[in-house]
């Protein structure tokens, strides 16, 4: 919503402030100003000049020498403007004097941020003092000024000269309406009244404690009766609570007066002609869209408001054929549809220059229906964007009377007396109980009753002393309850006056749910280990299964299909997270990021049966992915073990290398097993899979996936303190030959089991293959530490345990080395 400050002052005549002050105070009172533009920025010393004479330049065919009266003196200006010819005189033009500034730029080209300073000088040897300006050089464009030439100096028209009684030396910027400030607001959808200049003016009057002056709309119309010209029938009153029609005959097209063009220009609307400008002006002023029909083209001189039939089509003003359904409200004449209610008129009702009589329409439509219809036909207009928010039915009467008043004032036509007003009836005035104590409790303030009532009065809210109720005017559609009244009090009392107070209420033991604590702990481990958080999509392409070499009969391929996908690449709900992680890693690889480590915590969606009869199982998965110099199998293994340790799962994790994961390298993969259950997997991505995601041959990509619900079920943050054992440790080393294919994890299982409660810790310190080791074997060496909490262990006690450990290792095929 854009409004010029000068237009606001029409209704708030006492308003006096700087643009920044206006912006700040309006924003603090709830009407947020996004930005503002001073139209006269970078325009200095620009006056009205009268061309006294034009002569040919002696040394340039395309230059002329002009003598220009600028009020208190005459200046000589050399120009190459194609619309200034030898012998021209008497024309009025904008002139920037020497030392002044213009915005600069031509057409839609870029303009200097600080404008262009104009200095006296010579052009082809002839003195030139100042410059005559085009409309583009003043920061505007010729679309906003109908009489601006396509190329050349702007020449003031007779109408503007007469309306402002322009004389040489007058302020040209003021005459052109550029001495204004345009504010851009962010209006919330519930404040539909503020989608109008009058609505903004009401807010400004309340904000600055000034009087709001509503336009005094004069009665209009001749002695005839509109009922003799037009009939209106509304068949769907729920969708059209009010429809008003007025008739204007003897239409006379002409340019609008300068004051009206200026209002529209500064609001960002191009002036066209008096009839179109009136409807645009009223829409901006009252926020009420209006439409005009050629009366002579309305069959039977009748308007019928009813819904279309399913499958109907209609050609709108823009020439597009629109498909309709049974809930699309249409404006019809006696034979055919002529407009889509609240959205756009039909091509068959277009106003042409040959129109003699027009029918003005101002209506009120069901906002929800307008929004759905606009969405259905794929068309959203300025009118529909306002109607869909739910307008005040009383506003339609004010707007159409204002339009007819302007028709007479601008001598655009002859208004027929009376109107056809089909109205289901005014809504009962809304009443809200006045509860000052509750308002103060909601706000945490102590605002007096008198101050609250004063605020209500500024906002044109009434008050019934007998019932102690606030009376809400029809244009405030947003006020429904005491909380809404509290907001009105607060925004004018001042958000900056709220003091710090302690919260009032029952005390609670606030903390994160256990699941979130687990998630947080896992994230911390991943991030402290150097992984960055990636965010991925839950929707993906069925092609992902082939890229990951997932077999055709795999359960993972039983994915939920999206009924209205954005496209093939987002057509199913994912059943695994590897595709998303590989895609993210590939994106980084293609952008030449050398060493990348990412993690993601996201859901997979496993259907219990297809087609769906109940909600799928949504399981959160932690996915780690990495490539580069810091990534290898053991880094992934270390991060996984750190996660289990952080969650209090201190028992030994097992790794099953015989896992069935086709997307992993056959010799560098393992399932993560804890307490006999598979919690996930880790390993190097299969080279064929890596290549399908764009990684070059030789680049190793590593991944790990853990099932978060399984981790959460067993996780514990309880920690039991144990005193440091004060008795010395008994250290033993053991070295053995074992079959090469035997995992050291199985050796460690035996060591833990046989070591019993006196085994304090153990460390693998050597693995060797090569000379002096039999083929097919490897040498493995451990350091074992034994310690008791209550005594010093004897060598005999440790020897007995060591014999058990050695016996257990021999059962696995281990041979003790000397």
XYZ file of N, CA and C in Angstrom, residues 636-807:
516
model
N 34.610 -42.211 10.826
C 33.179 -42.473 10.996
C 32.943 -43.387 12.200
N 33.763 -44.401 12.330
C 33.615 -45.343 13.445
C 33.828 -44.632 14.783
N 34.814 -43.718 14.811
C 35.076 -42.994 16.051
C 33.927 -42.073 16.435
N 33.319 -41.401 15.448
C 32.193 -40.513 15.751
C 30.999 -41.322 16.256
N 30.741 -42.459 15.623
C 29.641 -43.324 16.073
C 29.859 -43.760 17.515
N 31.073 -44.177 17.837
C 31.348 -44.630 19.207
C 31.258 -43.476 20.199
N 31.646 -42.267 19.777
C 31.521 -41.099 20.655
C 30.056 -40.801 20.945
N 29.193 -40.980 19.948
C 27.746 -40.764 20.147
C 27.193 -41.752 21.167
N 27.552 -43.030 21.017
C 27.078 -44.029 21.971
C 27.593 -43.718 23.374
N 28.854 -43.297 23.463
C 29.424 -42.953 24.769
C 28.688 -41.778 25.390
N 28.374 -40.748 24.566
C 27.689 -39.560 25.080
C 26.295 -39.895 25.599
N 25.664 -40.888 24.996
C 24.302 -41.268 25.396
C 24.295 -42.318 26.496
N 25.451 -42.573 27.080
C 25.505 -43.489 28.216
C 25.475 -44.948 27.837
N 25.735 -45.272 26.586
C 25.741 -46.662 26.136
C 27.197 -47.123 26.086
N 27.712 -47.523 27.253
C 29.147 -47.753 27.383
C 29.557 -49.183 27.058
N 28.587 -50.081 26.948
C 28.951 -51.456 26.637
C 29.577 -51.522 25.261
N 30.227 -52.595 24.969
C 30.967 -52.719 23.721
C 30.034 -52.726 22.523
N 30.338 -51.863 21.548
C 29.612 -51.864 20.282
C 30.255 -52.908 19.381
N 29.428 -53.617 18.642
C 29.936 -54.624 17.716
C 29.717 -54.158 16.289
N 30.545 -54.659 15.377
C 30.434 -54.299 13.965
C 30.373 -55.585 13.154
N 29.336 -55.712 12.359
C 29.139 -56.905 11.537
C 29.514 -56.576 10.102
N 30.633 -57.130 9.647
C 31.104 -56.806 8.298
C 30.320 -57.528 7.220
N 29.471 -58.458 7.603
C 28.702 -59.228 6.618
C 27.334 -58.588 6.354
N 27.245 -57.278 6.540
C 25.967 -56.600 6.321
C 25.612 -56.576 4.838
N 24.332 -56.569 4.540
C 23.857 -56.571 3.151
C 23.463 -55.151 2.764
N 24.447 -54.370 2.308
C 24.212 -52.977 1.913
C 24.828 -52.767 0.525
N 24.042 -52.898 -0.556
C 24.619 -52.826 -1.905
C 25.222 -51.478 -2.254
N 24.839 -50.436 -1.528
C 25.362 -49.105 -1.833
C 26.686 -48.840 -1.143
N 27.188 -49.816 -0.335
C 28.475 -49.658 0.344
C 29.533 -50.535 -0.308
N 30.790 -50.131 -0.163
C 31.924 -50.888 -0.683
C 31.929 -52.279 -0.031
N 32.033 -53.359 -0.811
C 31.916 -54.712 -0.230
C 32.976 -55.039 0.802
N 34.132 -54.385 0.755
C 35.181 -54.690 1.719
C 35.363 -53.643 2.792
N 34.536 -52.572 2.768
C 34.698 -51.489 3.744
C 33.324 -51.060 4.247
N 32.664 -51.973 4.908
C 31.315 -51.693 5.395
C 31.064 -52.505 6.653
N 30.097 -52.057 7.449
C 29.742 -52.793 8.671
C 28.417 -52.290 9.201
N 27.628 -53.230 9.731
C 26.448 -52.843 10.501
C 26.899 -52.487 11.909
N 26.254 -51.484 12.511
C 26.535 -51.099 13.891
C 25.568 -51.867 14.772
N 26.104 -52.739 15.612
C 25.276 -53.635 16.428
C 25.494 -53.302 17.898
N 24.388 -53.191 18.619
C 24.466 -52.936 20.058
C 23.399 -53.771 20.743
N 23.834 -54.513 21.754
C 22.915 -55.379 22.504
C 22.167 -56.315 21.567
N 22.872 -56.788 20.531
C 22.298 -57.758 19.612
C 21.382 -57.169 18.549
N 21.183 -55.854 18.529
C 20.288 -55.213 17.557
C 21.095 -54.310 16.632
N 20.680 -54.267 15.369
C 21.340 -53.403 14.389
C 20.790 -51.983 14.541
N 21.668 -51.052 14.903
C 21.282 -49.657 15.105
C 21.541 -48.803 13.863
N 22.281 -49.346 12.922
C 22.609 -48.574 11.734
C 23.757 -49.213 11.007
N 24.479 -48.407 10.227
C 25.600 -48.924 9.457
C 26.576 -47.796 9.168
N 27.787 -48.200 8.736
C 28.781 -47.217 8.309
C 29.684 -47.867 7.288
N 30.376 -47.027 6.520
C 31.304 -47.573 5.555
C 31.578 -46.624 4.410
N 32.350 -47.114 3.463
C 32.665 -46.350 2.255
C 31.582 -46.601 1.218
N 31.178 -45.544 0.534
C 30.161 -45.682 -0.507
C 30.742 -46.454 -1.688
N 29.915 -47.327 -2.257
C 30.336 -48.126 -3.407
C 30.810 -47.198 -4.531
N 31.941 -47.518 -5.175
C 32.462 -46.641 -6.233
C 31.446 -46.347 -7.342
N 30.623 -47.348 -7.710
C 29.620 -47.114 -8.756
C 28.567 -46.100 -8.309
N 28.213 -46.146 -7.023
C 27.252 -45.190 -6.492
C 27.857 -43.784 -6.472
N 29.112 -43.710 -6.013
C 29.789 -42.402 -5.986
C 29.855 -41.790 -7.377
N 30.161 -42.631 -8.367
C 30.266 -42.134 -9.739
C 28.903 -41.630 -10.235
N 27.811 -42.306 -9.850
C 26.479 -41.883 -10.300
C 26.091 -40.531 -9.721
N 26.729 -40.121 -8.639
C 26.463 -38.801 -8.049
C 27.501 -37.760 -8.484
N 28.352 -38.102 -9.414
C 29.247 -37.120 -9.998
C 30.639 -37.077 -9.408
N 30.982 -38.025 -8.516
C 32.332 -38.049 -7.958
C 33.286 -38.750 -8.930
N 34.475 -38.204 -9.063
C 35.447 -38.795 -9.966
C 36.000 -40.084 -9.371
N 36.535 -40.914 -10.261
C 37.134 -42.174 -9.827
C 38.285 -41.896 -8.864
N 38.320 -42.639 -7.772
C 39.377 -42.464 -6.779
C 38.963 -41.620 -5.593
N 37.849 -40.885 -5.722
C 37.365 -40.085 -4.589
C 36.526 -40.988 -3.698
N 36.951 -41.129 -2.461
C 36.243 -42.003 -1.523
C 35.262 -41.194 -0.676
N 34.053 -41.675 -0.634
C 32.994 -41.035 0.142
C 32.579 -42.000 1.246
N 32.451 -41.463 2.474
C 32.103 -42.293 3.618
C 30.786 -41.811 4.231
N 29.996 -42.784 4.693
C 28.703 -42.445 5.302
C 28.495 -43.307 6.544
N 27.620 -42.811 7.397
C 27.153 -43.577 8.561
C 25.721 -43.166 8.836
N 24.880 -44.132 9.164
C 23.468 -43.864 9.461
C 23.108 -44.574 10.755
N 22.469 -43.834 11.690
C 22.005 -44.419 12.952
C 20.517 -44.126 13.124
N 19.798 -45.102 13.652
C 18.362 -44.949 13.896
C 18.152 -44.271 15.245
N 17.613 -43.044 15.229
C 17.487 -42.270 16.453
C 16.461 -42.836 17.447
N 15.312 -43.361 17.014
C 14.387 -43.932 18.016
C 15.011 -45.056 18.830
N 15.844 -45.892 18.203
C 16.505 -46.966 18.940
C 17.514 -46.402 19.933
N 18.249 -45.381 19.521
C 19.197 -44.749 20.446
C 18.463 -44.099 21.612
N 17.361 -43.395 21.305
C 16.621 -42.683 22.353
C 16.063 -43.645 23.386
N 15.629 -44.810 22.927
C 15.025 -45.800 23.843
C 16.021 -46.261 24.902
N 17.304 -46.380 24.548
C 18.294 -46.900 25.490
C 19.163 -45.818 26.119
N 19.072 -44.607 25.615
C 19.972 -43.552 26.083
C 19.727 -43.202 27.543
N 20.785 -42.754 28.189
C 20.691 -42.322 29.582
C 21.760 -41.259 29.832
N 21.347 -40.214 30.544
C 22.297 -39.172 30.905
C 22.697 -39.260 32.377
N 22.289 -40.342 33.042
C 22.666 -40.545 34.444
C 24.139 -40.934 34.518
N 24.839 -40.343 35.442
C 26.258 -40.640 35.625
C 26.506 -40.935 37.102
N 27.197 -42.053 37.375
C 27.501 -42.456 38.755
C 28.982 -42.212 39.023
N 29.255 -41.437 40.048
C 30.644 -41.117 40.386
C 31.282 -42.284 41.122
N 32.489 -42.613 40.717
C 33.264 -43.646 41.402
C 34.603 -43.060 41.809
N 35.018 -43.389 43.030
C 36.314 -42.906 43.517
C 37.460 -43.483 42.687
N 38.525 -42.720 42.602
C 39.717 -43.215 41.917
C 40.330 -44.337 42.755
N 40.623 -45.453 42.077
C 41.184 -46.598 42.803
C 42.605 -46.243 43.278
N 42.841 -46.445 44.554
C 44.131 -46.047 45.123
C 45.178 -47.163 45.085
N 44.746 -48.391 44.696
C 45.682 -49.514 44.682
C 46.357 -49.599 43.318
N 47.582 -50.061 43.289
C 48.340 -50.070 42.020
C 47.785 -51.094 41.032
N 48.101 -50.837 39.758
C 47.657 -51.735 38.698
C 48.722 -52.790 38.430
N 48.287 -53.932 37.959
C 49.172 -55.022 37.563
C 49.080 -55.095 36.024
N 50.191 -54.801 35.345
C 50.186 -54.655 33.893
C 50.735 -55.920 33.260
N 50.047 -56.407 32.222
C 50.514 -57.561 31.449
C 50.378 -57.252 29.957
N 51.312 -57.767 29.173
C 51.216 -57.695 27.716
C 50.986 -59.086 27.180
N 50.239 -59.155 26.078
C 49.993 -60.448 25.455
C 50.083 -60.262 23.951
N 50.838 -61.145 23.283
C 51.003 -61.092 21.836
C 50.646 -62.453 21.282
N 49.901 -62.450 20.162
C 49.419 -63.717 19.614
C 49.348 -63.657 18.106
N 49.402 -64.848 17.523
C 49.145 -64.995 16.092
C 47.708 -65.475 15.922
N 46.982 -64.800 15.011
C 45.589 -65.182 14.784
C 45.349 -65.217 13.289
N 44.341 -65.974 12.858
C 43.998 -65.957 11.426
C 43.703 -64.538 10.954
N 44.154 -64.260 9.732
C 44.043 -62.892 9.217
C 42.606 -62.399 9.154
N 41.657 -63.299 8.870
C 40.272 -62.874 8.707
C 39.532 -62.731 10.044
N 40.177 -63.075 11.155
C 39.517 -62.993 12.450
C 39.508 -61.535 12.931
N 38.350 -60.940 13.149
C 38.303 -59.536 13.627
C 38.830 -59.433 15.054
N 39.553 -58.366 15.333
C 40.074 -58.175 16.681
C 38.933 -57.940 17.662
N 37.767 -57.549 17.168
C 36.634 -57.346 18.064
C 36.251 -58.611 18.806
N 36.394 -59.761 18.119
C 36.066 -61.029 18.793
C 37.109 -61.356 19.858
N 38.383 -60.992 19.587
C 39.410 -61.183 20.612
C 39.076 -60.338 21.847
N 38.640 -59.120 21.607
C 38.339 -58.219 22.725
C 37.115 -58.689 23.509
N 36.170 -59.346 22.834
C 35.015 -59.898 23.549
C 35.471 -60.943 24.559
N 36.435 -61.777 24.134
C 36.961 -62.813 25.034
C 37.724 -62.171 26.186
N 38.521 -61.150 25.877
C 39.310 -60.484 26.914
C 38.374 -59.881 27.973
N 37.307 -59.240 27.521
C 36.381 -58.629 28.476
C 35.665 -59.684 29.314
N 35.219 -60.746 28.634
C 34.457 -61.773 29.351
C 35.324 -62.492 30.381
N 36.522 -62.894 29.978
C 37.367 -63.685 30.872
C 38.093 -62.813 31.895
N 38.268 -61.519 31.570
C 39.001 -60.643 32.481
C 38.228 -60.361 33.765
N 36.930 -60.472 33.707
C 36.130 -60.302 34.910
C 36.201 -58.902 35.487
N 35.865 -58.799 36.791
C 35.745 -57.476 37.408
C 37.090 -56.841 37.723
N 38.181 -57.617 37.671
C 39.480 -57.005 37.995
C 40.178 -56.458 36.747
N 39.608 -56.711 35.550
C 40.186 -56.135 34.338
C 39.808 -54.654 34.298
N 40.809 -53.782 34.456
C 40.550 -52.339 34.517
C 40.422 -51.744 33.118
N 41.385 -52.046 32.261
C 41.338 -51.538 30.880
C 42.298 -52.332 30.019
N 42.158 -52.223 28.712
C 43.065 -52.912 27.791
C 43.202 -52.049 26.538
N 44.349 -52.197 25.852
C 44.610 -51.404 24.655
C 45.287 -52.265 23.614
N 44.828 -52.192 22.396
C 45.503 -52.815 21.263
C 46.644 -51.889 20.858
N 47.877 -52.403 20.895
C 48.991 -51.513 20.575
C 49.810 -51.958 19.374
N 49.451 -53.124 18.791
C 50.227 -53.522 17.622
C 49.470 -54.554 16.802
N 49.473 -54.359 15.479
C 49.027 -55.364 14.508
C 50.096 -55.421 13.435
N 50.577 -56.655 13.144
C 51.674 -56.776 12.191
C 51.414 -57.941 11.258
N 51.686 -57.718 9.969
C 51.658 -58.758 8.953
C 52.926 -58.629 8.132
N 53.531 -59.745 7.813
C 54.745 -59.686 6.999
C 55.722 -60.772 7.381
N 57.009 -60.450 7.268
C 58.040 -61.430 7.591
C 57.915 -61.905 9.031
N 58.311 -63.146 9.246
C 58.267 -63.791 10.561
C 56.839 -64.069 11.032
N 55.864 -63.849 10.184
C 54.481 -64.188 10.505
C 53.968 -65.116 9.425
N 53.405 -66.235 9.853
C 52.950 -67.251 8.906
C 51.939 -66.661 7.941
N 51.940 -67.151 6.703
C 51.012 -66.659 5.682
C 49.575 -66.918 6.121
N 48.729 -65.927 5.908
C 47.329 -66.049 6.300
C 47.089 -65.695 7.750
N 48.097 -65.194 8.435
C 47.974 -64.835 9.841
C 48.428 -63.386 10.058
N 48.142 -62.897 11.233
C 48.607 -61.583 11.639
C 48.980 -61.631 13.111
N 49.898 -60.760 13.487
C 50.333 -60.683 14.883
C 49.565 -59.550 15.555
N 48.947 -59.855 16.700
C 48.151 -58.889 17.440
C 48.680 -58.828 18.874
N 48.858 -57.596 19.395
C 49.386 -57.446 20.754
C 48.511 -56.478 21.553
N 48.250 -56.876 22.814
C 47.429 -56.062 23.703
C 48.187 -55.760 24.985
N 47.866 -54.609 25.557
C 48.327 -54.235 26.885
C 47.124 -54.303 27.814
N 47.220 -55.117 28.903
C 46.103 -55.317 29.824
C 46.473 -54.781 31.198
N 45.525 -54.078 31.819
C 45.744 -53.517 33.147
C 44.715 -54.104 34.102
N 45.207 -54.706 35.233
C 44.327 -55.302 36.228
C 44.421 -54.482 37.507
N 43.272 -54.302 38.153
C 43.269 -53.496 39.367
C 42.013 -53.838 40.184
N 42.163 -53.900 41.520
C 41.015 -54.144 42.410
C 40.751 -52.896 43.223
N 39.474 -52.700 43.581
C 39.091 -51.497 44.304
C 39.477 -51.550 45.789
N 39.586 -52.780 46.339
C 39.726 -52.880 47.784
C 41.071 -53.436 48.258
N 41.951 -53.761 47.303
C 43.231 -54.351 47.730
C 44.211 -54.313 46.581
N 45.460 -54.648 46.913
C 46.473 -54.806 45.886
C 46.437 -56.231 45.380
N 46.312 -56.401 44.079
C 46.216 -57.734 43.501
C 47.566 -58.447 43.571
N 47.501 -59.763 43.817
C 48.721 -60.567 43.812
C 48.977 -61.083 42.409
N 50.215 -61.453 42.128
C 50.548 -62.011 40.820
C 49.777 -63.288 40.565
N 49.526 -64.068 41.624
C 48.808 -65.319 41.447
C 47.383 -65.052 40.957
N 46.713 -64.013 41.522
C 45.343 -63.699 41.093
C 45.320 -63.285 39.628
N 46.295 -62.474 39.234
C 46.324 -62.004 37.848
C 46.693 -63.148 36.919
N 47.637 -64.015 37.347
C 48.021 -65.153 36.513
C 46.817 -66.035 36.225
N 45.980 -66.255 37.237
C 44.803 -67.120 37.049
C 43.863 -66.533 36.000
N 43.640 -65.233 36.064
C 42.755 -64.586 35.066
C 43.400 -64.639 33.684
N 44.712 -64.408 33.606
C 45.397 -64.445 32.312
C 45.283 -65.831 31.676
N 45.342 -66.882 32.486
C 45.198 -68.234 31.934
C 43.809 -68.418 31.313
N 42.786 -67.874 31.965
C 41.417 -67.952 31.397
C 41.330 -67.203 30.063
N 41.959 -66.030 30.037
C 41.924 -65.230 28.800
C 42.641 -65.969 27.676
N 43.817 -66.513 27.975
C 44.593 -67.219 26.948
C 43.822 -68.439 26.445
N 43.201 -69.158 27.366
C 42.428 -70.334 26.956
C 41.285 -69.934 26.026
